[in-house]
Amino acid sequence: MKHFSQFRFWAIGLASVWLTLFVFMPNLLVVITSFLTRDVMATASLPINSDSYLRTLDPLYLQVLWDSLCMSLETMLVCLIIGYPFAMCIAQLPKKWQPIILFLVILPFWTNSLVRTYALQFLLGNQGVINNILVGLNIVAEPLQLLYTKFAVIVGLSYICMPFMVLPLYSAIEKLDVRLYQAAQDLGAGAWSRFLHITIPLTSPGIIAGCLMVLLPAMGMFYISDLLGGAKNLLLGNVIKTQFLLARDWPFGSALSVMLIVLLGFMLWLYYKAANFVNKQGGINGSDF
Amino acid sequence: MAPTFKGLKLIRLSYLVSILVLLYLPIAVLVINSFNASKYGIHWAGFTWKWYIKLFANESMMQAAGHSLLIAVTSASIATIIGTLAAVALHRYQFKGKAILSSMVFISMLTPEIVLAIALLIIFILVGIQLGFWSLLLGHITFCLPFVIVAVYSRLKGFDMKMLEAARDLGATEGKVFMKIILPLALPAVAAGWLLSFTLSLDDVIVSAFVTGPGYEILPLKVYSMVRVGVSPEVNSISTVLLMVSLVMVIISQLLLREEK
Amino acid sequence: MSEPRPLLTLNNLSKTYGDNIVLNNFNLTVYDGEFFTLLGPSGCGKTTVLRIIAGLEDADVGQIHLTGQEISSLPAEKRPVNTVFQSYALFPHMSVFENVAFGLKMSGVAKDEIKSRVIEALEMVRLSDFLDRKPAQLSGGQQQRVAIARAVVNRPKLLLLDESLSALDYKLRQQMQVELKRLQRKLGITFVYVTHDQEEALSMSDRVLVMHKGIVQQLGTPREIYEQPANLFVARFIGEINQLEGVIVAIDGNHQYEVKVEGMQWALHAEHNFIVGDKVNVLLRPEDLRVEYIDAPHVDQVLVGTIVERNYKGKTLDSIIRLPSGVELITSEFFDEDDPSFDYSLNQSVAVKWVPGWEVVMPYETL
């Protein structure tokens, strides 16, 4: 409508202004800051340079970054390996049970993840539930050192990020056409090759979406490595936090964040490619068989 | 074939149940320990309320809780107002930059919180906003906003557009259409959006850790500084309270969203 | 009857969606108090016209005048026009009373007056016992009547109805057609009705406008549209019609031609001006054709063919007759009360003729 409406003006305007001011502009500033020079007095200043990016190649940081990336990737794999069969199990439940189980999976996401990470200490500690059981059953003589290890960080990240993996996987698996299985079975495909040639390719957008939604937050959740990993097992989030709040090297911290944004962009691109791939394959659905 | 099929079903079911148990086990242990008379929570030494009594007597804790509630209520309310309007705009109107607006919503949902945190910190420092109440409020509204938009938008998608046209045809201005038709019908989703924003705000650590100031302590950050030191009974009780508040809020919001279907 | 007064005029309306031209230089005048119908197949632009009148959409160019006033700059809520939507579009969270009262509330009518007017409107559609029901508790026909009451209670200058009966089943639709027509007479409000159903259009309207691809095909009374279709599209769209190809062989005089059809020469009447050699279509409604047994020698000129299909329809006997040229004619005959056993057998040879002057001869075209 070309007629002016005050309501329409505010409905569009408020959110646009807000997101421009507090999402678009700040992110732009992060990119700009990453090219500035560190300045102890004014946080960042001219001249423009790419030193901050070069510093990530410094062996000292490279090692930290690599380790952090590995931990996040391992978390992603753990979530995928546990989450995929889990999502399949949900999708095979009777229809009326599915939303209830899904709700139980999402519910923890809405609760305080810091508190839940803290709760893991009860399980992983030297005197924790797991060690008590292991010692009690005489499986080990001495309590294992679980807490403050890389293992604990991965357990913590997987625990917190699991819902992000299960939801996209579930919605991809749930959309699968049962007739495809029947057709494949009819053509002599066994259970394993059905899974490999039909389920996996057709749910690949869900897999990528799940990986994206686990990997990126998992790189930033500094409190998980703080609480479970001790001083040695750092995530990218810890490094960024240190650069901003302690070392006061904003350009370097910003450069690290930009790398996260680039990674996000790459994974989104991957996701759209996979989604297109599945849609093109969509022609297979039903009629062509 | 039948027995193996049944066996497969049993394996599936036990896998489902064991993952769900693993998801809730730490929470259960935490809650139980908050009532444990033993200070270090290693062995069960009897039921007690004393950690809760101690918690509510802790003045700085109560002050932080007060701050958190204020921030959560305010930011949830503002995010709900802006988010609901934005959802209506995205649903009803064609305008220049609509694609940009919706992709900003999408991107801000996917961006890792830590990136948003430093981005907000940089702009607050640049503009000269005092770190404390205002910076926390603005930050919390920002990360709650997309959740409200998505919750309300998906409810609006189920609307019959003709119904909104009928209202205009009968003489209602855009504002009246919103107040008399859209809002009453979308109310469950709007309320759910508010509740979810409230819990997000109450539980946030990452953005808060960056944009908080020395003069204004909030609960999640206080808990954060305490848990870094290790297990303590007071943390158990405050954590249990936080968990319970979120659980209740989320369950109500989900019931609201479901009822109308 | 006094001279018809124009209520609504549309001038040179055009509208495109992307590359798709929905309306092309569209003109229309609706007179005060008439039941006007826009008829056409789906996608012909009729609903767009309605939405532009209501203000729910804007035309790219063109003017809309209502009682002489240009209203295209007015938003929908300010136009003295109301719509009955195809899906009824009742507000699910409001009772029947609140639904009907909505428009009056919006225009700030006093509470007491709202009450009396709403009840009056609901009595008119025989729903005054359902004031407190929610739309979901009503049947389709009742919802339809609430939607009508909700619109007419505002006493609009013009009531727009968008395929308003199409969601109802056949019997209810017939009943509502009668009711709508009665209501329109009683209220004296001008109705603009949009439909793709030609039967509905013919039975309710004072005037019908046939549209196709955003262009006016014919405007006239139902009788004119049916009996004097302006072109092949209108002829085909308004009911069944038989189409025979012919050539003008001689001009007999004013609008009288000798036309060669099916190998025979016929003296036919035509509104168009033709010259010798023009190809023409001769159109005949199935009920205008007479079928006769070939037992007595015929005085009149006839077409001879064989029965290939006969369908008993209750009131009528519909047959398909194949002519030697391969053309098939559809005929529809009322049963003759004197001869209850009247029927044909398949492959029977019959003669087909019509009352001279009932044919429509128009320039040759194909669809």
XYZ file of C-alpha atoms in Angstrom, chain A residues 29-40 42-56 240 243-244 247-259, chain B residues 118 122:
45
model
C 33.472 -2.401 13.773
C 34.950 -5.782 14.686
C 36.203 -6.165 11.129
C 37.597 -2.616 11.133
C 39.242 -3.046 14.526
C 40.976 -6.206 13.354
C 42.956 -4.114 10.878
C 43.955 -1.439 13.375
C 47.003 -1.254 15.572
C 47.000 -2.114 19.232
C 46.953 0.947 21.467
C 47.032 0.550 25.221
C 42.793 4.083 23.225
C 42.242 0.330 22.732
C 42.953 0.559 18.997
C 44.287 3.167 16.601
C 45.660 3.758 13.147
C 47.592 2.853 11.040
C 45.747 0.170 9.198
C 47.644 -3.081 8.888
C 47.192 -6.822 8.861
C 49.603 -7.557 11.730
C 46.829 -9.076 13.818
C 46.163 -11.701 11.178
C 49.862 -12.412 10.760
C 50.172 -12.938 14.492
C 47.796 -15.878 14.329
C 39.480 -13.842 22.565
C 42.799 -10.437 24.427
C 39.836 -8.205 25.169
C 45.781 -8.257 27.366
C 43.838 -5.318 25.924
C 44.857 -6.272 22.426
C 41.580 -5.544 20.656
C 42.830 -5.790 17.082
C 44.129 -9.304 17.699
C 40.951 -10.354 19.518
C 38.907 -8.911 16.677
C 40.992 -10.741 14.094
C 40.253 -14.008 15.888
C 36.527 -13.190 15.849
C 36.647 -12.351 12.161
C 38.078 -15.813 11.597
C 32.976 -8.316 21.555
C 33.490 -2.290 20.913
